[in-house]
């Protein structure tokens, strides 16, 4: 696997446009962590990007359980946030149309 040489740290990011703008300008490696508690922001920021072009890194805190289900929790939360955002957007578009 080839990782992009520069990651975009997301600690403290509360506005999804920070991520979407970074992706538009060429960043391909959002770097997040479960402890940042901003999975919804990260999910919204990468929504619409070509996922095949992104490498999203996440980390678990040292006292987190290391079971497979826990290791996937943060990534799943980003995916869920993205799906919810798409669903809301589809409903808004349907009301307009």
PDB file of C-alpha atoms in Angstrom:
ATOM      1  CA  UNK A   1       0.000   0.000   0.000  1.00  0.00           C
ATOM      2  CA  UNK A   2       1.265   3.458  -0.891  1.00  0.00           C
ATOM      3  CA  UNK A   3       0.282   6.134   1.589  1.00  0.00           C
ATOM      4  CA  UNK A   4       0.091   9.731   0.468  1.00  0.00           C
ATOM      5  CA  UNK A   5       3.201  11.546   1.733  1.00  0.00           C
ATOM      6  CA  UNK A   6       1.266  14.211   3.656  1.00  0.00           C
ATOM      7  CA  UNK A   7      -1.667  13.601   5.970  1.00  0.00           C
ATOM      8  CA  UNK A   8      -4.256  16.155   6.985  1.00  0.00           C
ATOM      9  CA  UNK A   9      -4.686  16.095  10.756  1.00  0.00           C
ATOM     10  CA  UNK A  10      -8.281  16.536  11.857  1.00  0.00           C
ATOM     11  CA  UNK A  11      -7.838  17.132  15.592  1.00  0.00           C
ATOM     12  CA  UNK A  12      -9.984  20.118  16.523  1.00  0.00           C
ATOM     13  CA  UNK A  13     -11.660  20.333  13.113  1.00  0.00           C
ATOM     14  CA  UNK A  14     -15.337  21.171  13.604  1.00  0.00           C
ATOM     15  CA  UNK A  15     -16.196  22.426  10.115  1.00  0.00           C
ATOM     16  CA  UNK A  16     -16.493  19.855   7.332  1.00  0.00           C
ATOM     17  CA  UNK A  17     -15.595  22.429   4.683  1.00  0.00           C
ATOM     18  CA  UNK A  18     -12.015  22.324   5.992  1.00  0.00           C
ATOM     19  CA  UNK A  19     -11.775  18.720   4.807  1.00  0.00           C
ATOM     20  CA  UNK A  20     -13.695  19.158   1.567  1.00  0.00           C
ATOM     21  CA  UNK A  21     -11.535  22.164   0.644  1.00  0.00           C
ATOM     22  CA  UNK A  22      -8.357  20.239   1.477  1.00  0.00           C
ATOM     23  CA  UNK A  23      -9.489  17.348  -0.716  1.00  0.00           C
ATOM     24  CA  UNK A  24     -10.301  19.757  -3.545  1.00  0.00           C
ATOM     25  CA  UNK A  25      -6.771  21.168  -3.287  1.00  0.00           C
ATOM     26  CA  UNK A  26      -5.109  17.748  -3.407  1.00  0.00           C
ATOM     27  CA  UNK A  27      -4.943  16.235   0.078  1.00  0.00           C
ATOM     28  CA  UNK A  28      -5.726  12.508  -0.057  1.00  0.00           C
ATOM     29  CA  UNK A  29      -4.932  11.346   3.490  1.00  0.00           C
ATOM     30  CA  UNK A  30      -7.296  12.597   6.236  1.00  0.00           C
ATOM     31  CA  UNK A  31      -5.829  11.525   9.576  1.00  0.00           C
ATOM     32  CA  UNK A  32      -8.298  11.250  12.460  1.00  0.00           C
ATOM     33  CA  UNK A  33      -8.691   9.473  15.802  1.00  0.00           C
ATOM     34  CA  UNK A  34     -11.551   8.138  17.860  1.00  0.00           C
ATOM     35  CA  UNK A  35     -10.701  10.488  20.728  1.00  0.00           C
ATOM     36  CA  UNK A  36     -11.243  13.562  18.507  1.00  0.00           C
ATOM     37  CA  UNK A  37     -14.963  12.675  18.483  1.00  0.00           C
ATOM     38  CA  UNK A  38     -15.466  14.342  15.111  1.00  0.00           C
ATOM     39  CA  UNK A  39     -16.325  11.366  12.910  1.00  0.00           C
ATOM     40  CA  UNK A  40     -19.473  13.118  11.651  1.00  0.00           C
ATOM     41  CA  UNK A  41     -17.412  16.146  10.571  1.00  0.00           C
ATOM     42  CA  UNK A  42     -14.847  13.949   8.828  1.00  0.00           C
ATOM     43  CA  UNK A  43     -17.623  11.954   7.148  1.00  0.00           C
ATOM     44  CA  UNK A  44     -19.302  15.123   5.911  1.00  0.00           C
ATOM     45  CA  UNK A  45     -15.986  16.540   4.710  1.00  0.00           C
ATOM     46  CA  UNK A  46     -15.101  13.518   2.596  1.00  0.00           C
ATOM     47  CA  UNK A  47     -18.648  13.032   1.311  1.00  0.00           C
ATOM     48  CA  UNK A  48     -18.662  13.278  -2.453  1.00  0.00           C
ATOM     49  CA  UNK A  49     -14.944  12.580  -2.833  1.00  0.00           C
ATOM     50  CA  UNK A  50     -13.770   9.578  -4.828  1.00  0.00           C
ATOM     51  CA  UNK A  51     -13.116   7.137  -1.967  1.00  0.00           C
ATOM     52  CA  UNK A  52     -10.713   5.112  -4.093  1.00  0.00           C
ATOM     53  CA  UNK A  53      -8.422   8.147  -4.055  1.00  0.00           C
ATOM     54  CA  UNK A  54      -8.507   8.600  -0.254  1.00  0.00           C
ATOM     55  CA  UNK A  55      -6.621   6.934   2.560  1.00  0.00           C
ATOM     56  CA  UNK A  56      -8.449   7.696   5.817  1.00  0.00           C
ATOM     57  CA  UNK A  57      -6.401   6.870   8.895  1.00  0.00           C
ATOM     58  CA  UNK A  58      -7.876   6.567  12.361  1.00  0.00           C
ATOM     59  CA  UNK A  59      -6.475   5.627  15.736  1.00  0.00           C
ATOM     60  CA  UNK A  60      -7.888   4.153  18.924  1.00  0.00           C
ATOM     61  CA  UNK A  61      -6.990   5.402  22.384  1.00  0.00           C
ATOM     62  CA  UNK A  62      -4.612   3.222  24.414  1.00  0.00           C
ATOM     63  CA  UNK A  63      -7.313   2.016  26.789  1.00  0.00           C
ATOM     64  CA  UNK A  64      -9.688   1.055  23.972  1.00  0.00           C
ATOM     65  CA  UNK A  65     -10.651  -2.574  23.659  1.00  0.00           C
ATOM     66  CA  UNK A  66      -8.666  -4.248  20.896  1.00  0.00           C
ATOM     67  CA  UNK A  67     -11.392  -6.580  19.628  1.00  0.00           C
ATOM     68  CA  UNK A  68     -12.097  -6.515  15.886  1.00  0.00           C
ATOM     69  CA  UNK A  69     -15.468  -4.842  16.456  1.00  0.00           C
ATOM     70  CA  UNK A  70     -13.855  -1.998  18.409  1.00  0.00           C
ATOM     71  CA  UNK A  71     -11.083  -1.543  15.855  1.00  0.00           C
ATOM     72  CA  UNK A  72     -13.746  -0.836  13.237  1.00  0.00           C
ATOM     73  CA  UNK A  73     -15.869   1.495  15.379  1.00  0.00           C
ATOM     74  CA  UNK A  74     -14.374   4.825  14.334  1.00  0.00           C
ATOM     75  CA  UNK A  75     -14.298   3.944  10.640  1.00  0.00           C
ATOM     76  CA  UNK A  76     -17.888   2.733  10.852  1.00  0.00           C
ATOM     77  CA  UNK A  77     -18.922   6.007  12.523  1.00  0.00           C
ATOM     78  CA  UNK A  78     -17.410   7.983   9.625  1.00  0.00           C
ATOM     79  CA  UNK A  79     -19.248   5.778   7.101  1.00  0.00           C
ATOM     80  CA  UNK A  80     -22.530   6.094   9.019  1.00  0.00           C
ATOM     81  CA  UNK A  81     -22.206   9.878   9.199  1.00  0.00           C
ATOM     82  CA  UNK A  82     -21.593  10.000   5.451  1.00  0.00           C
ATOM     83  CA  UNK A  83     -24.608   7.782   4.679  1.00  0.00           C
ATOM     84  CA  UNK A  84     -26.868   9.875   6.939  1.00  0.00           C
ATOM     85  CA  UNK A  85     -25.698  13.055   5.239  1.00  0.00           C
ATOM     86  CA  UNK A  86     -26.393  11.586   1.791  1.00  0.00           C
ATOM     87  CA  UNK A  87     -29.833  10.433   2.906  1.00  0.00           C
ATOM     88  CA  UNK A  88     -30.743  13.904   4.207  1.00  0.00           C
ATOM     89  CA  UNK A  89     -29.460  15.488   0.998  1.00  0.00           C
ATOM     90  CA  UNK A  90     -31.525  13.066  -1.127  1.00  0.00           C
ATOM     91  CA  UNK A  91     -34.664  13.885   0.871  1.00  0.00           C
ATOM     92  CA  UNK A  92     -34.065  17.635   0.460  1.00  0.00           C
ATOM     93  CA  UNK A  93     -33.592  17.212  -3.290  1.00  0.00           C
ATOM     94  CA  UNK A  94     -36.767  15.112  -3.547  1.00  0.00           C
ATOM     95  CA  UNK A  95     -38.768  17.851  -1.789  1.00  0.00           C
ATOM     96  CA  UNK A  96     -37.438  20.464  -4.196  1.00  0.00           C
ATOM     97  CA  UNK A  97     -38.052  18.403  -7.331  1.00  0.00           C
TER      98      UNK A  97
END
